[in-house]
GROMACS .gro file of C-alpha atoms in nm:
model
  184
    1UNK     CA    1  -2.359  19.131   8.752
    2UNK     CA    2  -2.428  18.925   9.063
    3UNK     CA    3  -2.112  19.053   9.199
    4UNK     CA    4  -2.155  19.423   9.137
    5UNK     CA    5  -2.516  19.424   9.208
    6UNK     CA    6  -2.591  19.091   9.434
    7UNK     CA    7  -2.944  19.233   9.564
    8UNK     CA    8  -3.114  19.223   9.186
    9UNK     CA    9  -2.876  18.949   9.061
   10UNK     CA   10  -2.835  18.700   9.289
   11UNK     CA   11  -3.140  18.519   9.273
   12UNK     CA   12  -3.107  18.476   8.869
   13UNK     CA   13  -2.752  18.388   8.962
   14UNK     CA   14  -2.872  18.089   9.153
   15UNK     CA   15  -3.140  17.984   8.911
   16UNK     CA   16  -2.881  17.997   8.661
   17UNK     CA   17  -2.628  17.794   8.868
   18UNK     CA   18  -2.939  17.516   8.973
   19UNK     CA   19  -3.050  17.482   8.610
   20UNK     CA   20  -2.683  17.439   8.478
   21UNK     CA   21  -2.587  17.165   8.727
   22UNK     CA   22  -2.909  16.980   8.558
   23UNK     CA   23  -2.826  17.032   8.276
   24UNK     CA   24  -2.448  16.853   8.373
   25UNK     CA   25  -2.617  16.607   8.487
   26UNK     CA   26  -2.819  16.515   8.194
   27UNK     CA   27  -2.500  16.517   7.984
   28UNK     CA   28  -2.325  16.298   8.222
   29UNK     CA   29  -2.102  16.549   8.380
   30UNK     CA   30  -2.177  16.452   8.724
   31UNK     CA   31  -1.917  16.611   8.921
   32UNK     CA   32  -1.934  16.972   8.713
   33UNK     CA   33  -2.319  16.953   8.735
   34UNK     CA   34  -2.201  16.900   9.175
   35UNK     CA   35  -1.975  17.231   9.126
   36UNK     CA   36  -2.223  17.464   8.985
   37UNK     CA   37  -2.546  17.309   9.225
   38UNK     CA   38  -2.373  17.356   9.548
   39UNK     CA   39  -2.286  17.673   9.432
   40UNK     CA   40  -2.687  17.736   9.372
   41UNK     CA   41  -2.752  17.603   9.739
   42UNK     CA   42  -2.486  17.839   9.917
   43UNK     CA   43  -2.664  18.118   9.725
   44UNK     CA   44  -3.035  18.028   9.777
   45UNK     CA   45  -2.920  17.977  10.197
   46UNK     CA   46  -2.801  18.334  10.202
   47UNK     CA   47  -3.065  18.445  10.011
   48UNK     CA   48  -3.363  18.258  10.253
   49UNK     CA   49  -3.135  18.356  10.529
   50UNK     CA   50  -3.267  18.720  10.411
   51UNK     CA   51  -3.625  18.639  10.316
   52UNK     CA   52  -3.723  18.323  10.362
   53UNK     CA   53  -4.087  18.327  10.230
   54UNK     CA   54  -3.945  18.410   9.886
   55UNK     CA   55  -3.622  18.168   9.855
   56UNK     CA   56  -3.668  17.857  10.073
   57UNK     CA   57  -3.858  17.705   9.826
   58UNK     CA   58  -3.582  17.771   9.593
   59UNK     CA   59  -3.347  17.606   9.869
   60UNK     CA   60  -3.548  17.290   9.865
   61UNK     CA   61  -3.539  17.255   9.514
   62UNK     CA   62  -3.181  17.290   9.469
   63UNK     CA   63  -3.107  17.107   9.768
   64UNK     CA   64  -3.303  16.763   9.632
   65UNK     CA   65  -3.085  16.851   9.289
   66UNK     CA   66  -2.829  16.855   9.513
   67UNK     CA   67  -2.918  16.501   9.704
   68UNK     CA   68  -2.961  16.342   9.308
   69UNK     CA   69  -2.639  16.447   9.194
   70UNK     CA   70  -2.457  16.354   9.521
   71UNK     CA   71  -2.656  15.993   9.499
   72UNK     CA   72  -2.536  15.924   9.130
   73UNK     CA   73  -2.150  15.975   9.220
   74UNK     CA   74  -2.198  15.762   9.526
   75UNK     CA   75  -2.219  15.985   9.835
   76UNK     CA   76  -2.479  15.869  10.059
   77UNK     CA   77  -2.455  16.057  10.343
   78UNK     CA   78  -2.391  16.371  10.151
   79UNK     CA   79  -2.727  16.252   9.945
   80UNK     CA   80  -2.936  16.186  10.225
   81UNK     CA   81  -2.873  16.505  10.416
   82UNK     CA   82  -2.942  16.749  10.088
   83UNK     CA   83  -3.263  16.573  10.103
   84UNK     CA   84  -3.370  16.543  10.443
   85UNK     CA   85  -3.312  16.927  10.464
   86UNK     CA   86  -3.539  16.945  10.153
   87UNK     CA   87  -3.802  16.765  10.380
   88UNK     CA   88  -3.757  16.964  10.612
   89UNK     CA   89  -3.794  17.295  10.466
   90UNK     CA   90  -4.069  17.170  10.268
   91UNK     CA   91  -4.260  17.002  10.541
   92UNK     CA   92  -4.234  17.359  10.750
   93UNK     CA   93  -4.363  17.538  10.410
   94UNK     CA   94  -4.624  17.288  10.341
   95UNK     CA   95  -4.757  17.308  10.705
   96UNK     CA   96  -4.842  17.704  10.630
   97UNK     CA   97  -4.963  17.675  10.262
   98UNK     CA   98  -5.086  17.273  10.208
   99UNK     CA   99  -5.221  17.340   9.895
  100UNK     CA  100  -4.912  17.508   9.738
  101UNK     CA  101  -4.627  17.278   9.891
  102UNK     CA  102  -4.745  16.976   9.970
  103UNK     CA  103  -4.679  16.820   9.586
  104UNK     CA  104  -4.338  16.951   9.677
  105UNK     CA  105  -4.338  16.784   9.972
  106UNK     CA  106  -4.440  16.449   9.825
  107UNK     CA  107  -4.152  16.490   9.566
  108UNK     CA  108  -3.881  16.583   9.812
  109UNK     CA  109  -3.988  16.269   9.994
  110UNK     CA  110  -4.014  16.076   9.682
  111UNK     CA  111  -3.661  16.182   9.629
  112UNK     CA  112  -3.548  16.079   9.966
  113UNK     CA  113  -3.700  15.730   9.929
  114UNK     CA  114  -3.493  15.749   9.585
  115UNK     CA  115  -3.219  15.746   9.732
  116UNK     CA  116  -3.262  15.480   9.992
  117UNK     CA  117  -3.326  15.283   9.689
  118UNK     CA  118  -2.970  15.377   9.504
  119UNK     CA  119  -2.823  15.289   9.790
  120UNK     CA  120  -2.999  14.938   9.871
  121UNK     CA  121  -3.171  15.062  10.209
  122UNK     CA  122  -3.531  14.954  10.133
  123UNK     CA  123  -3.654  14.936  10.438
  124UNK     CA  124  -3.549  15.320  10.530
  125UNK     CA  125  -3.679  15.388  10.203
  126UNK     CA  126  -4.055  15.259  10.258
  127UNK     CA  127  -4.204  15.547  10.507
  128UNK     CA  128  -4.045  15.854  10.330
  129UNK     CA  129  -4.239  15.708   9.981
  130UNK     CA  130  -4.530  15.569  10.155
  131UNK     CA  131  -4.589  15.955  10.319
  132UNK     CA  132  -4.485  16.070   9.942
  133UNK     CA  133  -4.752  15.850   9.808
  134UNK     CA  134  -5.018  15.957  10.130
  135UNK     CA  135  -4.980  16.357  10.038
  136UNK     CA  136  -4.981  16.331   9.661
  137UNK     CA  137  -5.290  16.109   9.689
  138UNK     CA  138  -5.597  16.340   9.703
  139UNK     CA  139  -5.455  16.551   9.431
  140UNK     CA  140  -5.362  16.270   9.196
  141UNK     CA  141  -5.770  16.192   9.256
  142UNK     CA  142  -5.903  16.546   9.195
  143UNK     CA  143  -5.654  16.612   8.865
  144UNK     CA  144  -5.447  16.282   8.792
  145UNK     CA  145  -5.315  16.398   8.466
  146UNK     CA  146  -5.166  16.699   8.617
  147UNK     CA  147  -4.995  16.470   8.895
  148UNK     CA  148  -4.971  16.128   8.700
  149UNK     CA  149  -4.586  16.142   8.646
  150UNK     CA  150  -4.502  16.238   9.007
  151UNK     CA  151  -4.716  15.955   9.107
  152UNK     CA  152  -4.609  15.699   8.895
  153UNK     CA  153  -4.238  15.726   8.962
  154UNK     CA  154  -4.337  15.728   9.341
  155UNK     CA  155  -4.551  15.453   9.340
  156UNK     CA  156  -4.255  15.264   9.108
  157UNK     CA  157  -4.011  15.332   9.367
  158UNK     CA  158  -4.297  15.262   9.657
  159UNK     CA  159  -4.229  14.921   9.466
  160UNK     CA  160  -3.880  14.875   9.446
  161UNK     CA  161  -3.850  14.970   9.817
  162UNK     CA  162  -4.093  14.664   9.920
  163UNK     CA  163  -3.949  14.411   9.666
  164UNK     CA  164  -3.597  14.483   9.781
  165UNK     CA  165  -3.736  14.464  10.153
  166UNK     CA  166  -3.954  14.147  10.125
  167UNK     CA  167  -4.245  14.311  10.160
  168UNK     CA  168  -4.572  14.323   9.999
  169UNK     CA  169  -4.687  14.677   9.902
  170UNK     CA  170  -4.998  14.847  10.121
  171UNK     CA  171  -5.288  14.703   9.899
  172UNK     CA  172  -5.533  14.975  10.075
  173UNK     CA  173  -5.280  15.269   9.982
  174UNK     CA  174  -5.203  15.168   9.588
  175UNK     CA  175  -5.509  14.959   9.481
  176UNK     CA  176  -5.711  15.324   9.450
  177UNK     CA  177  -5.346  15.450   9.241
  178UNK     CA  178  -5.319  15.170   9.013
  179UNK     CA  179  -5.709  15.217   8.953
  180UNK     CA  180  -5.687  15.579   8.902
  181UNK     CA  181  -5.383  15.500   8.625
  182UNK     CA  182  -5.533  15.209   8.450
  183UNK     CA  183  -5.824  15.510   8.381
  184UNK     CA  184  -5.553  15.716   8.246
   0.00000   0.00000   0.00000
């Protein structure tokens, strides 16, 4: 369909490809779940390319897919770019629209810090999840069940990062978290 008709298929076609590379990955397939993701990020670049309000959030999600996939079969740099470009696009879309992207924001730099993390760099991986942690914040406050997950696994990998880099975590940033989730 996609081929015949790219302008109404495309898009589905990428969804399709994003959602079957996770799906890969959750049954251990790591390099097919690679195939069909990169796949979903050459179509979601041609597709922002054309419209850009409508796909680059589509882009960033696929790219950090992208950066977790390329992370659990060992490719660093190949991780770390998918999701600095994630931050990047998100960072640009959360800057016009705070409210809508910048959970999406924290996650992509959640993700980044993830990474660092896989890859032993705890010390690179402190700012990206301490800014993660900053932006996701306020909202956790106003609704933490809604944002209770995403915070959590930041604030675990907040953790990891300052263990593995001898540092003690920012008391003043995750002493109002951990008293939020003890509530919870």
């Amino acid at each position: 369909l996609a081929r015949r008709n790219p302008d109404a298929f495309a898009p589905d076609l990428a969804m399709s490809l994003n959602n079957l590379g996770m799906m890969r990955s959750n049954l251990g397939r790591r390099e097919d779940a690679l195939t069909a993701t990169e796949e979903a990020v050459t179509l979601y670049r041609r597709l922002a390319q054309r419209n850009p309000d409508a796909f680059e959030p589509d882009l960033a999600t696929s790219l950090n897919n992208l950066g977790d996939g390329y992370s659990s079969v060992g490719r660093r740099e190949d991780a770390l770019a998918a999701t600095e470009e994630a931050v990047a696009i998100r960072r640009c879309l959360a800057q016009r629209n705070p409210d809508a992207f910048e959970p999406d924001l924290a996650n992509s730099l959640w993700l980044t810090g993830f990474v660092y993390n896989a890859f032993s760099e705890y010390e690179a991986a402190l700012d990206p999840l301490k800014e993660g942690l900053r932006l996701l914040l306020p909202r956790f406050e106003r609704l933490p069940a809604a944002h209770a997950r995403q915070m959590q696994g930041t604030l675990s990998a907040y953790r990891e990062a300052c263990e593995g880099a001898g540092r003690e975590p920012d008391a003043a940033l995750i002493d109002p978290i951990n008293a939020i989730l003890e509530r919870l």
